[in-house]
Amino acid sequence: MTGKIIIVSNRLPVKIQEKDGEYSSSSSEGGLATGLGSVYHEGHNVWIGWPGTEIVAEKQQEITSQLHDLNLMPVFLSQEEISEYYEGFSNEVLWPIFHYYASTYSTYRQSNWEFYQQVNQKFADVVLQVAEPGDKIWIHDYQLLLLPALIRQKLPDVSIGFFLHIPFPSFELFRLIPWRAELLEGLLGADLIGFHTFDDVQHFTQACTRLLHVNLSSNIISLPDRLVVAEAFPMGIDEEKYAELAQSPEVQQEIKQLKETFAGIKTVLSIDRLDYSKGILQRLQAFEEVMRNNPEYLEKVVLYMIVVPSRDTVPQYKYLRDEIDKRVGNINSLFRTLNWSPVHYFYRSFPIEILSALYATANVALITPMRDGMNLVSKEYVASRIKNDGVLILSEMAGSSRELIDALIVNPNNMGMMENAIRQALEMPAEEQENRMVKLRKNVSKFNVKHWVNIFMDRLQEVKELQQSLRTRYVSDVTTKAIYKIYAKTSKRIFFLDYDGTLVGFNADINKASPDKELYRVLEDLVADPLNKVVIISGRDYETLEKWFGHFPIVLIADHGAWQKLNGTWESMPNLNDTWKRSIYPVLETYSDRTPGSFIEEKTYSLAWHYRNVETGLGELRAGELANNLRFITGDQGLQILPGNKVIEVKNIEINKGRAVAALLQGYELDFALAIGDDHTDEDTFKAMPENSVTIKVGSNSSAAKYYLNDFKEVRKLLKGFTTLVPVNE
Ligand code: GDG
């Protein structure tokens, strides 16, 4: 049986209201509730969240059982928790920074952070009451960034997906938060982390590499125990609902009335929650300019503006509300006539039927946030235009602008552009409206909310399978015996051995990691058996390998495969180019000049910047900067950047250990093959090994290898065993 699905968000999809000590619940119509409605109603699935109001202790049991019948589970929060975790940390620290509203006057209160941690733990406790290993847990939004790791600690194998509904800011903004590393570590408890746009994914992965020094390969972050995938899943809406609503008799009635009220007048619609990120004041300013500069629109155009009350106890929101009041008053006082006001402003929420009628009648939707994760209103307007008319003006700062490319896209800071777009929309010929709207509707209908839920859940499953396929087993005594047993029966054997971290431990001095007597002894014994072929495959330069192992009858592969010594002479891979080093060397030099203890290692086809002797913290900081800088300047040069253990290496893209292994194995008959390595360049070796090989990763259990060992000492012990074998009895 497959497990259940547990959805977790700050708010439950119902509103609990108190009246004379009695509580009642009504369902909420948010986009998320609609999209996930079909999910949490099913079987044992459940949705966990705060019921939206403080509930006295003696009523909590009753509410819990009421909600239980709806597949809902409450997390009860006190007023203090709400004000510190939700209003304080979530809405006064995370929301502004994530929407690019970092203020130099931001106060980062320790108590807000402590409550944020405490409440995330409270959510974790409720989740853990019902979660079981085979379940899928889908966590939503910025109030619960720490939750994935809190659940992971207790249920290491459970599937956890996370979706962020707001933008993820660029690293330069994100780094301002005092607890930035803790937030990322919290999120990385998930297996799949979803965002609305590719930019958000990039910002997030960049923050991870800059702050946590994890390995990143495109959108996959490798942790010691797991890999985590970050991906864009642009959220959709229930477009059928909006198309149907627009045709319902109730809405038709509203439409009729609106048409009568605005006979001969074009309406420009604006709908948002009260929030500074929505660009409401800038929109009013643009509309005012249009009125001022186009007298022909007087008495002919109306801005119908709905602002839904939200967070208005927070001082900034209160200020914004007052400012909107003033601006609207000002515009109306300047331009109104006896029968006409340019701005119809409502500070309240409306039933969805009225919203639908407004969407269906407005000639123009003016949606110009300064920043918005997605913006569902823009999609709802499109879905409601069943006659394929109407014009959408959309800010390029809204996530939805990446999909709704047939809208009139504007930069909300550019007043001239906004004015022009409003004029263009009001004057747009019907044919152009239709051309654009047909394409917009196709997009909104294809990528609807059901599609969004399905692809997220499918991907979560895939990530889990990918992790399983990379999960390696410890080389136990039983496994060791089994390996020795196979070995003893074979006669054409090959050993691929990585050097640093595999055969020797990690040494702060690169030159001190030379082989010791014990290692020489182990290798001598291995090659003493004529049935064994031993290959040392390392990222080290060939001069060093020659110095250390030149006298041994073994194959040496240096510089990740750029050089090979197969039959006594060193040869380089054909057709490699090293001219790129001329431009990259100076970049590395600027970093080593400014980072005491760091140095550059030059190999024939690669350059490495080592920071093993740099003060802890500084080395990591510079390495992050350097890797980003290099990614930027090497983009089109056919180079790869490999962050390793205290080293950043740049080399030709063609060079990799896997290719060297594959080339060597070609035409080679074998009955026993073994490969051991510790870093991610060895993953290429593992992947290139023939089926049935013994592949062993050192120091981590997430790898393409079949098995893992903890350190080089265990590797030596295993290798010693091959040559001290007592014949194994069947
Ligand atoms: C966050 C992110 C992201 C509005 N007025 C009324 C009303 N609404 C409904 C709309 C729409 C929803 O509220 C607003 O959604 P948005 O996406 O536009 O914005 P946020 O609330 O800020 O949502 C955002 C979203 O999460 C999803 O991931 O797109 O970027 O900020 O559905 O229809 N509904 C009713 N009456 C109203 O007066 N019934």
Coordinates of N, CA and C in Angstrom, one line a residue, residues 265 295 297-302 331-344:
I265 N -18.2 53.5 -20.9 CA -17.0 53.7 -20.2 C -16.1 52.5 -20.2
P295 N -6.8 64.0 -22.0 CA -8.1 64.5 -21.6 C -9.2 63.8 -22.3
Y297 N -9.8 60.8 -22.3 CA -10.3 59.7 -21.5 C -11.1 60.2 -20.3
L298 N -11.2 61.5 -20.1 CA -12.0 62.0 -19.0 C -13.5 61.5 -19.3
E299 N -14.1 61.0 -18.3 CA -15.5 60.5 -18.4 C -15.7 59.3 -19.3
K300 N -14.5 58.8 -19.7 CA -14.6 57.6 -20.6 C -13.9 56.4 -20.1
V301 N -13.1 56.6 -19.0 CA -12.3 55.5 -18.5 C -12.4 55.5 -17.0
V302 N -12.4 54.3 -16.4 CA -12.5 54.2 -14.9 C -11.5 53.1 -14.4
I331 N -6.6 61.9 -6.9 CA -6.9 61.8 -8.3 C -8.4 62.1 -8.6
N332 N -9.2 61.6 -7.7 CA -10.7 61.9 -7.9 C -11.0 63.4 -7.8
S333 N -10.3 64.0 -6.8 CA -10.6 65.4 -6.6 C -10.1 66.2 -7.8
L334 N -9.0 65.8 -8.5 CA -8.5 66.5 -9.6 C -9.3 66.4 -10.9
F335 N -9.8 65.1 -11.1 CA -10.4 64.9 -12.4 C -11.9 64.6 -12.4
R336 N -12.5 64.4 -11.2 CA -13.9 63.9 -11.3 C -14.9 65.0 -11.9
T337 N -16.0 64.5 -12.4 CA -17.0 65.4 -12.9 C -18.3 65.1 -12.2
L338 N -19.3 65.7 -12.5 CA -20.6 65.5 -11.8 C -21.0 64.0 -11.8
N339 N -20.9 63.4 -13.0 CA -21.4 62.0 -13.2 C -20.3 61.0 -13.2
W340 N -19.1 61.4 -13.0 CA -18.0 60.4 -13.2 C -16.8 60.6 -12.3
S341 N -16.4 59.5 -11.7 CA -15.1 59.5 -10.9 C -14.1 58.6 -11.5
P342 N -12.9 59.0 -11.7 CA -11.9 58.2 -12.4 C -11.5 56.9 -11.6
V343 N -11.5 57.0 -10.3 CA -11.1 55.8 -9.5 C -12.2 55.3 -8.6
H344 N -12.6 54.0 -8.8 CA -13.6 53.4 -7.9 C -12.8 52.5 -7.0

